[in-house]
Amino acid sequence: QVQLVESGGGLVQPGDSLRLSCVASGFTLNAYAIGWFRQAPGKEREGVLCISREGGVTRYTDSVKGRFTISRDNAKNAVYLQMNSLKPEDTAVYYCAARRFVCASPFGSWGQGTQVTVSS
């Protein structure tokens, strides 16, 4: 069974950091691009960052520039989203999704999401 599982979310204060993990089961990630997306309450889902099979990074929103980075560890079948200098507007459910090879729509497999709440 193909599955993506996100973890690492939580409640943090503004300025804090979190690292989200996206771990695959049922398939190996090394042939896939993995994207991180988020959906805040009352808002549409938006793309955050994506890493291609070759390691190229696509940033979907300028709001995370200089604060968020994406990386992959194929040996662990995982992709990570490092989030620094978190802001209240980063509060959302974060999802990872997989697509063969490159960062382009549509993404096929999606995880169940992990909640990130940034609040003082």
PDB file of C-alpha atoms in Angstrom:
ATOM      1  CA  GLN A   1       0.000   0.000   0.000  1.00  0.00           C
ATOM      2  CA  VAL A   2       1.396   3.358  -1.062  1.00  0.00           C
ATOM      3  CA  GLN A   3       1.408   5.758   1.834  1.00  0.00           C
ATOM      4  CA  LEU A   4       2.951   9.036   2.905  1.00  0.00           C
ATOM      5  CA  VAL A   5       3.029   9.946   6.575  1.00  0.00           C
ATOM      6  CA  GLU A   6       3.821  13.423   7.856  1.00  0.00           C
ATOM      7  CA  SER A   7       5.030  14.133  11.359  1.00  0.00           C
ATOM      8  CA  GLY A   8       6.742  16.840  13.363  1.00  0.00           C
ATOM      9  CA  GLY A   9       3.993  19.384  13.658  1.00  0.00           C
ATOM     10  CA  GLY A  10       3.047  21.079  16.878  1.00  0.00           C
ATOM     11  CA  LEU A  11       2.387  24.280  18.758  1.00  0.00           C
ATOM     12  CA  VAL A  12       5.291  26.712  18.771  1.00  0.00           C
ATOM     13  CA  GLN A  13       5.905  30.383  19.444  1.00  0.00           C
ATOM     14  CA  PRO A  14       6.755  32.963  16.796  1.00  0.00           C
ATOM     15  CA  GLY A  15      10.426  32.754  15.902  1.00  0.00           C
ATOM     16  CA  ASP A  16      10.704  29.071  16.751  1.00  0.00           C
ATOM     17  CA  SER A  17      11.692  26.270  14.409  1.00  0.00           C
ATOM     18  CA  LEU A  18      10.153  22.955  13.430  1.00  0.00           C
ATOM     19  CA  ARG A  19      11.211  20.154  11.153  1.00  0.00           C
ATOM     20  CA  LEU A  20       8.482  18.219   9.419  1.00  0.00           C
ATOM     21  CA  SER A  21       9.099  14.731   8.106  1.00  0.00           C
ATOM     22  CA  CYS A  22       7.414  12.935   5.246  1.00  0.00           C
ATOM     23  CA  VAL A  23       8.104   9.221   5.223  1.00  0.00           C
ATOM     24  CA  ALA A  24       6.991   6.889   2.471  1.00  0.00           C
ATOM     25  CA  SER A  25       5.897   3.318   2.774  1.00  0.00           C
ATOM     26  CA  GLY A  26       4.995   0.930   0.001  1.00  0.00           C
ATOM     27  CA  PHE A  27       7.257   2.659  -2.496  1.00  0.00           C
ATOM     28  CA  THR A  28      10.685   4.227  -2.667  1.00  0.00           C
ATOM     29  CA  LEU A  29      10.901   7.995  -2.813  1.00  0.00           C
ATOM     30  CA  ASN A  30      14.030   8.215  -4.922  1.00  0.00           C
ATOM     31  CA  ALA A  31      12.038   8.205  -8.167  1.00  0.00           C
ATOM     32  CA  TYR A  32       9.635  10.880  -7.007  1.00  0.00           C
ATOM     33  CA  ALA A  33       9.400  14.584  -6.546  1.00  0.00           C
ATOM     34  CA  ILE A  34       7.973  15.458  -3.142  1.00  0.00           C
ATOM     35  CA  GLY A  35       6.063  18.617  -2.496  1.00  0.00           C
ATOM     36  CA  TRP A  36       5.033  20.257   0.736  1.00  0.00           C
ATOM     37  CA  PHE A  37       1.692  22.041   0.770  1.00  0.00           C
ATOM     38  CA  ARG A  38      -0.291  23.757   3.480  1.00  0.00           C
ATOM     39  CA  GLN A  39      -3.845  24.777   4.130  1.00  0.00           C
ATOM     40  CA  ALA A  40      -4.785  27.385   6.671  1.00  0.00           C
ATOM     41  CA  PRO A  41      -8.314  27.615   8.115  1.00  0.00           C
ATOM     42  CA  GLY A  42     -10.644  29.215   5.622  1.00  0.00           C
ATOM     43  CA  LYS A  43      -8.020  29.367   2.900  1.00  0.00           C
ATOM     44  CA  GLU A  44      -7.186  27.340  -0.156  1.00  0.00           C
ATOM     45  CA  ARG A  45      -4.338  24.896  -0.123  1.00  0.00           C
ATOM     46  CA  GLU A  46      -1.074  26.412  -1.314  1.00  0.00           C
ATOM     47  CA  GLY A  47       2.230  24.965  -2.367  1.00  0.00           C
ATOM     48  CA  VAL A  48       5.241  25.645  -0.162  1.00  0.00           C
ATOM     49  CA  LEU A  49       8.340  23.866  -1.505  1.00  0.00           C
ATOM     50  CA  CYS A  50       9.052  20.898  -3.707  1.00  0.00           C
ATOM     51  CA  ILE A  51      12.159  18.826  -4.281  1.00  0.00           C
ATOM     52  CA  SER A  52      12.577  16.895  -7.497  1.00  0.00           C
ATOM     53  CA  ARG A  53      13.998  13.463  -7.958  1.00  0.00           C
ATOM     54  CA  GLU A  54      17.325  15.089  -8.847  1.00  0.00           C
ATOM     55  CA  GLY A  55      17.298  17.398  -5.848  1.00  0.00           C
ATOM     56  CA  GLY A  56      16.172  20.564  -7.564  1.00  0.00           C
ATOM     57  CA  VAL A  57      14.025  22.796  -5.392  1.00  0.00           C
ATOM     58  CA  THR A  58      10.939  24.686  -6.464  1.00  0.00           C
ATOM     59  CA  ARG A  59       9.526  27.356  -4.205  1.00  0.00           C
ATOM     60  CA  TYR A  60       5.825  27.986  -4.631  1.00  0.00           C
ATOM     61  CA  THR A  61       5.412  30.922  -2.255  1.00  0.00           C
ATOM     62  CA  ASP A  62       7.751  33.811  -1.513  1.00  0.00           C
ATOM     63  CA  SER A  63       6.428  33.968   2.039  1.00  0.00           C
ATOM     64  CA  VAL A  64       8.831  31.188   3.078  1.00  0.00           C
ATOM     65  CA  LYS A  65      11.906  32.499   1.286  1.00  0.00           C
ATOM     66  CA  GLY A  66      14.932  32.480   3.543  1.00  0.00           C
ATOM     67  CA  ARG A  67      13.063  30.650   6.300  1.00  0.00           C
ATOM     68  CA  PHE A  68      12.022  27.215   5.002  1.00  0.00           C
ATOM     69  CA  THR A  69      14.193  24.615   3.328  1.00  0.00           C
ATOM     70  CA  ILE A  70      13.444  21.197   1.896  1.00  0.00           C
ATOM     71  CA  SER A  71      15.731  18.201   1.785  1.00  0.00           C
ATOM     72  CA  ARG A  72      15.561  14.514   1.099  1.00  0.00           C
ATOM     73  CA  ASP A  73      17.227  11.427   2.488  1.00  0.00           C
ATOM     74  CA  ASN A  74      16.604   8.605   0.067  1.00  0.00           C
ATOM     75  CA  ALA A  75      18.272   6.114   2.384  1.00  0.00           C
ATOM     76  CA  LYS A  76      15.577   6.847   4.947  1.00  0.00           C
ATOM     77  CA  ASN A  77      12.855   7.175   2.319  1.00  0.00           C
ATOM     78  CA  ALA A  78      12.075  10.581   3.737  1.00  0.00           C
ATOM     79  CA  VAL A  79      11.770  14.238   2.832  1.00  0.00           C
ATOM     80  CA  TYR A  80      12.040  17.015   5.372  1.00  0.00           C
ATOM     81  CA  LEU A  81      10.732  20.547   5.634  1.00  0.00           C
ATOM     82  CA  GLN A  82      12.869  22.679   7.931  1.00  0.00           C
ATOM     83  CA  MET A  83      10.916  25.692   9.077  1.00  0.00           C
ATOM     84  CA  ASN A  84      12.753  28.504  10.844  1.00  0.00           C
ATOM     85  CA  SER A  85      11.622  31.890  12.108  1.00  0.00           C
ATOM     86  CA  LEU A  86       8.031  30.716  12.174  1.00  0.00           C
ATOM     87  CA  LYS A  87       5.274  33.304  12.011  1.00  0.00           C
ATOM     88  CA  PRO A  88       1.613  33.115  13.023  1.00  0.00           C
ATOM     89  CA  GLU A  89       0.689  33.182   9.341  1.00  0.00           C
ATOM     90  CA  ASP A  90       2.516  29.876   8.905  1.00  0.00           C
ATOM     91  CA  THR A  91      -0.215  28.215  10.941  1.00  0.00           C
ATOM     92  CA  ALA A  92      -1.774  25.503   8.786  1.00  0.00           C
ATOM     93  CA  VAL A  93      -2.091  21.808   8.181  1.00  0.00           C
ATOM     94  CA  TYR A  94       0.977  20.758   6.243  1.00  0.00           C
ATOM     95  CA  TYR A  95       0.798  17.960   3.694  1.00  0.00           C
ATOM     96  CA  CYS A  96       3.371  16.186   1.605  1.00  0.00           C
ATOM     97  CA  ALA A  97       2.602  14.719  -1.790  1.00  0.00           C
ATOM     98  CA  ALA A  98       4.456  12.660  -4.354  1.00  0.00           C
ATOM     99  CA  ARG A  99       4.758  12.878  -8.102  1.00  0.00           C
ATOM    100  CA  ARG A 100       7.025  10.994 -10.462  1.00  0.00           C
ATOM    101  CA  PHE A 101      10.332  12.746 -11.148  1.00  0.00           C
ATOM    102  CA  VAL A 102       9.566  16.480 -11.304  1.00  0.00           C
ATOM    103  CA  CYS A 103       7.774  19.159  -9.365  1.00  0.00           C
ATOM    104  CA  ALA A 104       4.659  19.692 -11.442  1.00  0.00           C
ATOM    105  CA  SER A 105       0.956  19.163 -11.046  1.00  0.00           C
ATOM    106  CA  PRO A 106      -0.795  16.930 -10.502  1.00  0.00           C
ATOM    107  CA  PHE A 107       0.598  15.259  -7.420  1.00  0.00           C
ATOM    108  CA  GLY A 108      -0.710  11.760  -6.886  1.00  0.00           C
ATOM    109  CA  SER A 109      -0.236  10.372  -3.388  1.00  0.00           C
ATOM    110  CA  TRP A 110      -0.954  12.614  -0.416  1.00  0.00           C
ATOM    111  CA  GLY A 111      -0.330  12.247   3.287  1.00  0.00           C
ATOM    112  CA  GLN A 112      -2.888  12.894   5.984  1.00  0.00           C
ATOM    113  CA  GLY A 113      -1.283  16.137   7.143  1.00  0.00           C
ATOM    114  CA  THR A 114       0.302  17.462  10.302  1.00  0.00           C
ATOM    115  CA  GLN A 115      -0.874  20.544  12.173  1.00  0.00           C
ATOM    116  CA  VAL A 116       1.489  23.435  12.708  1.00  0.00           C
ATOM    117  CA  THR A 117       0.306  26.202  15.007  1.00  0.00           C
ATOM    118  CA  VAL A 118       2.390  29.300  15.617  1.00  0.00           C
ATOM    119  CA  SER A 119       1.073  31.370  18.462  1.00  0.00           C
ATOM    120  CA  SER A 120       2.291  33.328  21.440  1.00  0.00           C
TER     121      SER A 120
END
